Each structure stands twice: as C-alpha cells, then as structure tokens.
mmCIF file with all atom_site columns, C-alpha atoms in Angstrom:
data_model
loop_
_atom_site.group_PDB
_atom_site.id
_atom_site.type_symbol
_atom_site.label_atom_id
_atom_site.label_alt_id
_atom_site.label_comp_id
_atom_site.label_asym_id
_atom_site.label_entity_id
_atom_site.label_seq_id
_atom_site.pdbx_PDB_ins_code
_atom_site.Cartn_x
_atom_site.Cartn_y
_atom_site.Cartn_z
_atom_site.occupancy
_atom_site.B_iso_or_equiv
_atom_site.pdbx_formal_charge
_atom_site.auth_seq_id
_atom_site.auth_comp_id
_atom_site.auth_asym_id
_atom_site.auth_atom_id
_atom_site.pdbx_PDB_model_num
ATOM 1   C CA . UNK P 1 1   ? 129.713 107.365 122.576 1.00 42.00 ? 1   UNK P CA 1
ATOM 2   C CA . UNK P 1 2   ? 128.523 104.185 123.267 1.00 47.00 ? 2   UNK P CA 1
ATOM 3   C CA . UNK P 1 3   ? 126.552 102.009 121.056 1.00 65.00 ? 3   UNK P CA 1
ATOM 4   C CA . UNK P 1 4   ? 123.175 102.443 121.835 1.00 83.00 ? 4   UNK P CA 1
ATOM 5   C CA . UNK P 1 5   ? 120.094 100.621 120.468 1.00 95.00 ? 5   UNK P CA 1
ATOM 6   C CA . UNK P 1 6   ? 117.339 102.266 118.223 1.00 97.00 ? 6   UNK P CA 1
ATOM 7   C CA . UNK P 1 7   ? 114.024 101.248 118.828 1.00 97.00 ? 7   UNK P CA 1
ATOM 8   C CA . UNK P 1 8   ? 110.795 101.678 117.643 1.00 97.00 ? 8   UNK P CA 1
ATOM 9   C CA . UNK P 1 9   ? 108.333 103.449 119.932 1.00 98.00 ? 9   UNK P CA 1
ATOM 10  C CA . UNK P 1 10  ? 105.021 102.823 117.861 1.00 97.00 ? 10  UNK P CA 1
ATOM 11  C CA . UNK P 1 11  ? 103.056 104.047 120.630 1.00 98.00 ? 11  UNK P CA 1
ATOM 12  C CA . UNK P 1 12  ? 104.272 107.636 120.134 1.00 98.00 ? 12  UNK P CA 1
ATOM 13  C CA . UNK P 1 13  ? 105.264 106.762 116.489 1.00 98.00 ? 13  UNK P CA 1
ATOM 14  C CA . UNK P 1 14  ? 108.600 107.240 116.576 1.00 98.00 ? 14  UNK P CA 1
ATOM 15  C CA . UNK P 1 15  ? 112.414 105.736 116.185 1.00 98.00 ? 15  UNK P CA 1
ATOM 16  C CA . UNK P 1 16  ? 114.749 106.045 119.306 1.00 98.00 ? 16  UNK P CA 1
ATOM 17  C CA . UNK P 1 17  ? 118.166 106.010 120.211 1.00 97.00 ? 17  UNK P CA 1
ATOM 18  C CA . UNK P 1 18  ? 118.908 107.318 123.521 1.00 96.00 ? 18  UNK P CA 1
ATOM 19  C CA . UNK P 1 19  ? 122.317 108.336 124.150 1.00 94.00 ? 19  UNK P CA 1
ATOM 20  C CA . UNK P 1 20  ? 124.136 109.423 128.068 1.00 91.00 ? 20  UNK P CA 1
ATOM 21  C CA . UNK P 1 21  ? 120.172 110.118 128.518 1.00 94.00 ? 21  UNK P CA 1
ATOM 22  C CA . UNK P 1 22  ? 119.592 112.168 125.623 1.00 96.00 ? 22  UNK P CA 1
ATOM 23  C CA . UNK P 1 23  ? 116.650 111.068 122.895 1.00 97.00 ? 23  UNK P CA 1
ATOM 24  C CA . UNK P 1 24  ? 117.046 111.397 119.066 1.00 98.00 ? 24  UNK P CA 1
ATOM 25  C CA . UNK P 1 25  ? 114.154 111.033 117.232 1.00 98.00 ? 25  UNK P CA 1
ATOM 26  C CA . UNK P 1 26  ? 112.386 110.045 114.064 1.00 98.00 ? 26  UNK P CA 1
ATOM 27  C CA . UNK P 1 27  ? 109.129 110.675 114.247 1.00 98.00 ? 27  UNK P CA 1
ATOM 28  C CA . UNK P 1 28  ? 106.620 109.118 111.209 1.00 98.00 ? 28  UNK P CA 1
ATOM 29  C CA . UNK P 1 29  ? 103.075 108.814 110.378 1.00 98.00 ? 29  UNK P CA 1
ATOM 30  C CA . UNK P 1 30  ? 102.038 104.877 109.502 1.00 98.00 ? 30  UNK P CA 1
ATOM 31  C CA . UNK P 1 31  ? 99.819  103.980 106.743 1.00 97.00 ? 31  UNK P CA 1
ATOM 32  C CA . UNK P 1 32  ? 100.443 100.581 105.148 1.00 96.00 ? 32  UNK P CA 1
ATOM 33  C CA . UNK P 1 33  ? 101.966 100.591 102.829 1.00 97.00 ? 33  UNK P CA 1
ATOM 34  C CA . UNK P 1 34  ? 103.547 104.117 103.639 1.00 98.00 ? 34  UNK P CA 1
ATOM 35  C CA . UNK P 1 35  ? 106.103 105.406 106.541 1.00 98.00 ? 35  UNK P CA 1
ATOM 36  C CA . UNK P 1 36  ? 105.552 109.268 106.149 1.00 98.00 ? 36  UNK P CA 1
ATOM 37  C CA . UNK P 1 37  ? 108.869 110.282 108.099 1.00 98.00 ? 37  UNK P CA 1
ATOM 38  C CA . UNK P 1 38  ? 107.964 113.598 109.394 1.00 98.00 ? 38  UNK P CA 1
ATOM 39  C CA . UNK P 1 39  ? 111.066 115.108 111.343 1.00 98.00 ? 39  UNK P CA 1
ATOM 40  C CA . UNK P 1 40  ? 114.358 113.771 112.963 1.00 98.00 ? 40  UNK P CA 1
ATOM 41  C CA . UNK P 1 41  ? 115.418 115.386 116.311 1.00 98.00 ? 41  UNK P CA 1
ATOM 42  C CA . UNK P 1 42  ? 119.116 114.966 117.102 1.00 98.00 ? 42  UNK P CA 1
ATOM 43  C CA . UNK P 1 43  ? 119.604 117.102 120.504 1.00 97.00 ? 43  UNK P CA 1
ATOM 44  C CA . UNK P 1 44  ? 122.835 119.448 120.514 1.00 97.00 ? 44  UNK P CA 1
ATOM 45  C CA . UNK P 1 45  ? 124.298 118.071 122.486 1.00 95.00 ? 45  UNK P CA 1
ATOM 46  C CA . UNK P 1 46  ? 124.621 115.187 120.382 1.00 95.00 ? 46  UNK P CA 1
ATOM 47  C CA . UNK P 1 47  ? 124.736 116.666 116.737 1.00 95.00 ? 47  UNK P CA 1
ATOM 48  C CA . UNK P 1 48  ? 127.991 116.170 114.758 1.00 96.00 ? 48  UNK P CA 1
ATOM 49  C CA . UNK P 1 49  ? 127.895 112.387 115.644 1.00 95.00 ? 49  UNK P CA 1
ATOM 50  C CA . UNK P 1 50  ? 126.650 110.741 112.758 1.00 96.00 ? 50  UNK P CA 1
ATOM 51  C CA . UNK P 1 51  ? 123.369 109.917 114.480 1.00 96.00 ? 51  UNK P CA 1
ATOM 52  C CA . UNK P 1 52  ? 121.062 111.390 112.267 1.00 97.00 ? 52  UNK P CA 1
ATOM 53  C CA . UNK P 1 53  ? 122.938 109.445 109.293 1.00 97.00 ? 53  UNK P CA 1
ATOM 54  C CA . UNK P 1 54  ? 122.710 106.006 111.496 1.00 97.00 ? 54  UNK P CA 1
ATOM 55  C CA . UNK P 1 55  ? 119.226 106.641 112.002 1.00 98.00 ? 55  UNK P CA 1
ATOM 56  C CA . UNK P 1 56  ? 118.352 107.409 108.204 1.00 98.00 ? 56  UNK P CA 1
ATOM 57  C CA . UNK P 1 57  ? 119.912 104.190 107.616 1.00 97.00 ? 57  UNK P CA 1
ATOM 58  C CA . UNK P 1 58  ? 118.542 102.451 110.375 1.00 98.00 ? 58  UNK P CA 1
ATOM 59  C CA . UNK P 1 59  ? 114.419 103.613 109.393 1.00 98.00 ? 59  UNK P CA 1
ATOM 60  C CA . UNK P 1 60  ? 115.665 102.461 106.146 1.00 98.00 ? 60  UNK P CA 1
ATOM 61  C CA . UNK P 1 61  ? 116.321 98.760  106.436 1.00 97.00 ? 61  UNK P CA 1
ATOM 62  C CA . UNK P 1 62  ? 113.367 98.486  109.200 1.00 97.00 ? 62  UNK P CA 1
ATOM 63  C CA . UNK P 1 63  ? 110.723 99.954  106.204 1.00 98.00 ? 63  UNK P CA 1
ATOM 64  C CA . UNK P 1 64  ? 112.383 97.466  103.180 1.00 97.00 ? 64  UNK P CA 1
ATOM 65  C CA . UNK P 1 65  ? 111.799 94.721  105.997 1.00 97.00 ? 65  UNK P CA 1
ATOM 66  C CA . UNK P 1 66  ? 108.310 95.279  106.969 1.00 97.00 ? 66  UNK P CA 1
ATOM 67  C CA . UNK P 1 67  ? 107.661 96.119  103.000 1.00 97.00 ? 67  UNK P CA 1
ATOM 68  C CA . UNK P 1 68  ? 106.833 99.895  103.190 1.00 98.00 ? 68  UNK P CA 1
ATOM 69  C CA . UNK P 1 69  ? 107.260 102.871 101.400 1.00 98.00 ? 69  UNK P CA 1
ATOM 70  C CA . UNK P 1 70  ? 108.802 106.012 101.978 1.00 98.00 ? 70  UNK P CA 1
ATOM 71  C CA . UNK P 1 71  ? 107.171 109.162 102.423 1.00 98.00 ? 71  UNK P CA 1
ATOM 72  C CA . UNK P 1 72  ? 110.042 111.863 102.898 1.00 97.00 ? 72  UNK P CA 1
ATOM 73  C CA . UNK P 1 73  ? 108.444 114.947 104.135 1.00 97.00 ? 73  UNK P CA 1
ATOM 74  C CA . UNK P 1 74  ? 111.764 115.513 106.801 1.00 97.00 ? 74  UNK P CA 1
ATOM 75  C CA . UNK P 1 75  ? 113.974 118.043 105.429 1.00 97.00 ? 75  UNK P CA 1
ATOM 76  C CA . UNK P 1 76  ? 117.090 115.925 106.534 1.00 97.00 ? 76  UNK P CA 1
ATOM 77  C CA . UNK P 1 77  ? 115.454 112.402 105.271 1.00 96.00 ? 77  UNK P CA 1
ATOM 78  C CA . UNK P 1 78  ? 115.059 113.967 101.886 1.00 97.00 ? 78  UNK P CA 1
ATOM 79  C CA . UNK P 1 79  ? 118.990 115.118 101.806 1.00 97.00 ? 79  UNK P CA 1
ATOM 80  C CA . UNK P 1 80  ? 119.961 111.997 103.036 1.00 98.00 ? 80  UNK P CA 1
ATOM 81  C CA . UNK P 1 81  ? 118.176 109.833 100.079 1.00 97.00 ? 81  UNK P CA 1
ATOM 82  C CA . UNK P 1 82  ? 119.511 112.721 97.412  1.00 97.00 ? 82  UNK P CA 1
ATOM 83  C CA . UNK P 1 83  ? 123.650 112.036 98.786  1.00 97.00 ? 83  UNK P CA 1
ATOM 84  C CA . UNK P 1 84  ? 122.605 107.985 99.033  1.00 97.00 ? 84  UNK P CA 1
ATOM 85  C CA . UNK P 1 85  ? 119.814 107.338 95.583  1.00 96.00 ? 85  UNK P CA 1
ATOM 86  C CA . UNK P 1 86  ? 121.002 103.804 96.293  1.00 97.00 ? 86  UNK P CA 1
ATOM 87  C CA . UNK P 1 87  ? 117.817 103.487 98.585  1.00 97.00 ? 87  UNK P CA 1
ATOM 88  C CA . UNK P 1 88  ? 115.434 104.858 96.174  1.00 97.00 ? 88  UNK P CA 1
ATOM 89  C CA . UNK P 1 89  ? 113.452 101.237 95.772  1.00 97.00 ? 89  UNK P CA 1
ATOM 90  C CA . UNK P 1 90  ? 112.488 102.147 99.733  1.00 97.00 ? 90  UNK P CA 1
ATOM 91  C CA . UNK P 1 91  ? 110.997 105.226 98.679  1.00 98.00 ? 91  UNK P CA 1
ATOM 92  C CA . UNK P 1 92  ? 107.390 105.725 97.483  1.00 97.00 ? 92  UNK P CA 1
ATOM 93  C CA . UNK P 1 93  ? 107.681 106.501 93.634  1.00 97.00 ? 93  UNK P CA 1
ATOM 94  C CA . UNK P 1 94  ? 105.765 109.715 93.470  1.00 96.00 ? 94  UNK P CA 1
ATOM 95  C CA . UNK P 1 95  ? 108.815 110.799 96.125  1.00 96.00 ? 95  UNK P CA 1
ATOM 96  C CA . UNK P 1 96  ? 111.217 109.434 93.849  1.00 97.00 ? 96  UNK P CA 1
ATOM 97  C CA . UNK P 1 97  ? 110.376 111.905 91.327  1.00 96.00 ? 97  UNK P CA 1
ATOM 98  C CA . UNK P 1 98  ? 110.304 115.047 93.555  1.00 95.00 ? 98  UNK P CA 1
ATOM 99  C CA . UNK P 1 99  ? 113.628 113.862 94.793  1.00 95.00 ? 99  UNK P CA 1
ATOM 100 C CA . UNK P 1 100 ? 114.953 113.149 91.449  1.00 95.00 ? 100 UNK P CA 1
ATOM 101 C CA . UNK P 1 101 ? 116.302 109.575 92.662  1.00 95.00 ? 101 UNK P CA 1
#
C-alpha cells in the first residue's frame, strides 16, 4: 500500500484517501463549532489495513486545528475514541459523557 494523501472534500463533506483507485470515506456534517462525523466507508477490498484507524486519527488533528468539536454519531468513530480517551478534549462534552471518556 502506498502512502496516499487524505483530503478534505468539503464540497461533498467528506475526508478522502484514495487507495489503487479505491475511496475511503469519512463523511461529516459542519456546524461551527461542531464536526458531526456521520459514517466511515473503508471498501473491502481495503479493510484490515489500518485505514479506518489512520483516518480517525487523521479527522482528529484536522478538527483540534481548525478548533472544532466532535460529534461522534459513526459507530466506528465512537469505538475508536473509547480504545484512544486520550482525544477526548476534541470531542464535544455532551459526547464525552455518552462515551464515558
């Protein structure tokens, strides 16, 4: 696997990382001061990879930078901030308590 670039797609409010022309996703819902992040898409072809993890991590550092919150509504977003409560300052506080970070 190469390393590939995420981007973000804000047209179609998304994350992207397109790998041997497959598409993961992280698709989110903006409202300053909130990223709702509403599903991640890893293709099959691509799952057992780690790139739902790099992602996560990835969606992370982009929302501390632009000063947002996280809204966790993604199944695998909120099991990724319950293995790693080192990001709970990222994550919107009312969140924080349903996650128990």
């Amino acid at each position: 696997m190469s390393e590939a670039e995420i981007r973000n797609n804000p047209d179609q409010n998304r994350y992207e990382l397109t790998i041997d022309g497959q598409v993961a996703v992280v698709t989110y819902n903006l409202s300053p001061p909130n990223l709702m992040i509403t599903e991640t898409l890893v293709p099959q072809a691509l799952e057992g990879q780690g790139i739902a993890n790099r992602l996560a991590q990835y969606v992370i550092a982009d929302a501390r930078a632009r000063e947002l919150l996280l809204l966790p509504v993604c199944p695998f977003f909120s099991a990724y901030l319950k293995k790693h409560p080192e990001h709970a300052e990222a994550v919107h506080p009312t969140y924080r308590g349903i996650l128990g970070i």
